[in-house]
XYZ file of C-alpha atoms in Angstrom:
260
model
C 10.706 -10.463 5.711
C 13.410 -7.930 4.892
C 14.286 -5.097 7.246
C 17.274 -2.742 7.103
C 18.631 -4.820 4.252
C 18.525 -8.071 6.240
C 16.330 -10.958 5.153
C 14.859 -12.842 8.097
C 13.727 -16.475 7.756
C 10.991 -16.113 10.398
C 8.170 -13.637 10.923
C 8.039 -14.233 14.678
C 10.251 -12.150 16.994
C 10.450 -13.333 20.586
C 11.347 -11.718 23.899
C 13.658 -13.267 26.486
C 12.131 -12.067 29.780
C 9.912 -13.728 32.407
C 10.670 -17.388 31.634
C 10.667 -19.882 34.528
C 14.281 -20.809 33.802
C 17.034 -20.212 31.238
C 16.648 -23.791 29.997
C 12.935 -23.321 29.283
C 13.672 -19.987 27.589
C 16.168 -21.695 25.302
C 13.754 -24.514 24.420
C 10.922 -22.048 23.767
C 13.050 -19.901 21.473
C 14.033 -22.954 19.468
C 10.419 -24.149 19.277
C 9.303 -20.723 18.052
C 11.637 -20.753 15.080
C 12.327 -17.073 15.760
C 15.311 -15.511 13.992
C 15.367 -12.441 16.252
C 15.191 -12.205 20.041
C 14.811 -9.022 22.054
C 16.982 -8.410 25.085
C 17.058 -5.756 27.777
C 20.330 -4.056 28.636
C 19.286 -4.028 32.301
C 18.656 -7.795 32.241
C 22.004 -8.502 30.587
C 24.231 -6.198 32.569
C 22.827 -6.454 36.088
C 23.735 -9.028 38.679
C 20.094 -10.011 38.921
C 18.448 -12.378 41.327
C 20.915 -15.147 40.557
C 23.875 -13.239 41.916
C 26.947 -11.688 40.354
C 27.595 -12.739 36.772
C 23.996 -13.700 35.997
C 23.856 -11.078 33.262
C 26.912 -12.465 31.511
C 25.591 -16.027 31.738
C 22.296 -14.893 30.250
C 24.097 -13.168 27.376
C 26.173 -16.289 26.742
C 22.942 -18.314 26.496
C 21.402 -15.929 23.962
C 24.578 -15.703 21.917
C 24.888 -19.516 21.739
C 21.489 -19.658 20.023
C 23.053 -17.993 16.978
C 20.159 -15.553 16.441
C 20.022 -11.851 15.742
C 19.703 -9.776 18.892
C 17.405 -6.761 19.101
C 18.270 -4.796 22.278
C 15.522 -2.609 23.687
C 15.266 0.546 25.771
C 12.450 -0.777 27.970
C 11.904 1.239 31.126
C 13.140 4.536 29.696
C 10.951 7.597 30.274
C 12.876 10.354 28.500
C 14.753 11.022 25.296
C 18.054 11.353 27.141
C 17.592 8.060 28.987
C 16.561 6.173 25.844
C 19.456 7.499 23.774
C 22.001 6.693 26.487
C 20.597 3.177 26.940
C 20.703 2.584 23.187
C 24.324 3.706 23.013
C 25.263 1.397 25.878
C 23.392 -1.494 24.242
C 25.297 -0.995 21.007
C 28.564 -1.352 22.900
C 27.415 -4.440 24.817
C 25.689 -6.336 22.014
C 27.659 -5.092 19.018
C 24.656 -4.257 16.844
C 23.192 -1.039 15.400
C 19.692 -2.466 15.833
C 17.668 -1.003 18.686
C 14.051 -1.475 19.702
C 13.220 2.036 20.825
C 10.790 2.361 23.721
C 10.019 5.587 25.576
C 7.265 5.093 28.153
C 4.764 7.904 28.586
C 2.258 6.311 30.966
C 3.165 3.891 33.741
C -0.245 2.197 33.920
C -0.610 1.287 30.236
C 3.087 1.590 29.290
C 1.834 3.590 26.303
C 4.694 5.128 24.324
C 5.460 8.829 24.653
C 5.213 9.419 20.922
C 6.681 12.931 21.085
C 9.820 11.724 22.841
C 9.862 8.647 20.615
C 10.148 10.683 17.419
C 12.860 12.910 18.867
C 14.876 9.956 20.151
C 14.487 8.139 16.812
C 15.864 11.157 14.973
C 18.891 11.393 17.278
C 19.651 7.673 17.113
C 19.260 7.429 13.338
C 21.703 10.312 12.908
C 24.092 8.365 15.164
C 24.007 5.319 12.894
C 21.361 3.246 14.646
C 18.761 1.198 12.814
C 15.682 1.931 14.889
C 12.685 -0.339 15.507
C 10.227 2.070 17.193
C 7.563 0.715 19.544
C 4.686 3.068 18.830
C 0.922 3.438 18.783
C -1.221 2.895 15.699
C -1.395 6.670 15.022
C -0.771 7.409 11.318
C 0.670 10.873 11.900
C 3.174 9.580 14.428
C 4.065 6.774 12.022
C 4.813 9.311 9.310
C 7.005 11.350 11.656
C 8.968 8.226 12.607
C 9.599 7.431 8.957
C 10.701 11.033 8.387
C 13.093 10.605 11.323
C 14.815 7.772 9.476
C 13.032 4.642 10.729
C 12.552 1.947 8.088
C 10.196 -0.229 10.149
C 7.225 0.512 12.417
C 6.083 -1.536 15.410
C 2.593 -0.485 16.541
C 1.114 -2.075 19.635
C -1.762 -4.502 19.429
C -2.658 -3.788 23.067
C -0.734 -2.715 26.181
C 2.405 -4.728 26.930
C 1.683 -7.931 28.829
C -2.105 -7.509 28.657
C -2.791 -10.458 26.339
C -5.812 -8.632 24.931
C -4.946 -9.176 21.299
C -5.712 -6.462 18.732
C -7.573 -3.644 20.478
C -8.022 -1.567 17.317
C -8.021 -3.721 14.165
C -9.423 -0.813 12.132
C -6.444 1.414 12.931
C -3.972 -1.397 12.298
C -5.624 -2.138 8.960
C -5.474 1.556 8.082
C -1.760 1.675 8.889
C -1.123 -1.300 6.634
C -2.999 0.378 3.793
C -1.338 3.739 4.393
C 2.215 2.380 4.383
C 2.092 -0.553 1.934
C 5.856 -0.765 1.430
C 7.017 -0.310 5.038
C 7.775 -3.398 7.170
C 5.163 -3.450 9.953
C 5.383 -5.539 13.113
C 2.586 -5.875 15.669
C 4.372 -5.555 18.995
C 2.759 -6.164 22.415
C -0.633 -7.348 23.592
C -0.635 -10.722 21.833
C -1.985 -13.370 24.198
C -3.166 -16.242 21.998
C -2.115 -17.829 18.721
C -5.383 -16.553 17.233
C -4.270 -12.982 18.002
C -0.990 -13.554 16.166
C -2.801 -15.086 13.199
C -5.214 -12.140 13.085
C -2.325 -9.672 12.923
C -0.736 -11.574 10.062
C -4.068 -11.838 8.234
C -4.184 -8.021 8.210
C -1.015 -8.077 6.134
C 1.502 -7.323 8.853
C 4.992 -8.558 8.187
C 5.724 -10.007 11.614
C 4.661 -10.286 15.246
C 6.799 -9.584 18.309
C 5.687 -11.131 21.591
C 7.058 -12.267 24.934
C 4.633 -12.671 27.837
C 2.198 -14.949 25.986
C 4.931 -17.560 25.648
C 6.986 -16.944 28.789
C 4.013 -16.994 31.191
C 2.142 -19.882 29.574
C 1.778 -23.088 31.550
C 3.954 -24.748 28.910
C 6.109 -22.053 27.259
C 7.676 -24.483 24.793
C 4.310 -25.730 23.512
C 2.970 -22.178 23.302
C 6.043 -21.078 21.352
C 5.341 -23.795 18.812
C 1.700 -22.775 18.613
C 2.654 -19.144 17.996
C 5.049 -20.198 15.262
C 2.309 -22.073 13.430
C -0.209 -19.270 13.928
C 2.129 -16.710 12.378
C 2.820 -19.008 9.444
C -0.894 -19.746 8.945
C -1.846 -16.066 9.143
C 0.733 -15.110 6.540
C -0.343 -17.916 4.220
C -3.972 -16.820 4.569
C -3.071 -13.217 3.732
C -1.115 -14.260 0.662
C -4.012 -16.490 -0.447
C -6.211 -13.354 -0.852
C -9.067 -14.317 1.510
C -12.717 -13.722 0.697
C -14.404 -10.512 1.786
C -16.821 -10.653 4.721
C -20.526 -10.357 3.826
C -23.554 -9.140 5.731
C -25.845 -11.771 4.228
C -25.582 -15.486 3.572
C -24.400 -16.762 0.196
C -25.074 -20.414 -0.673
C -21.970 -22.510 -1.225
C -24.017 -25.165 -3.031
C -25.756 -24.096 -6.286
C -29.532 -24.150 -6.037
C -30.091 -24.347 -9.812
C -31.072 -27.825 -10.878
C -32.093 -29.083 -7.472
C -34.907 -31.614 -7.300
C -38.437 -30.236 -7.226
C -41.285 -32.077 -5.511
C -44.891 -31.620 -6.522
């Protein structure tokens, strides 16, 4: 997978929130084989529940993994807030990459696509390389590309829901409509089968967090997700058979024995 001129050795991107402990987070990230981890500026910079300095210790852990960091603007509800958070994240993490999130609905955490496009345009002009968390709407996708984004990250389902791919038709349409744009299914993945299904549609990568972090065994689930993403990509590249409405015999019937 190549995005913003960078070739990534893994098609699984993993979040760093909600794990039972930093040690389990570290083991899960390693088991996933992910080359990119997402981080929240609020998580890194705040004192957190572990007391003063917890943010710095967390950042030290992530940095020691030697992976690319993708800061996000999670929790932002306006263009101004998202842009400011992105600018602060660039200073803290030293990267032009930003996962742009602008929440429009607090129940579903659905992106505010109007604010998203405006914020993407401002950040791109400021030198950011934007990874927009968006819906599967084709018109919005086109506007984001016009704003300077070189990758699109449509949701599979609401964040943390574990529902999988709510609208495979729309996701398939987006893949067909933008054949040369890196596409990442972001949010809603709950099972390895969901990740494999996204990759079988031809998506370039999957970004997930809760499915691994909240599993009974996050490390084992991270390994399962890694294999599912790899299997889904291999299946897509193998040019799978088309689905049929009727049965088709796999064993030839010509020449079979006839009984009087």
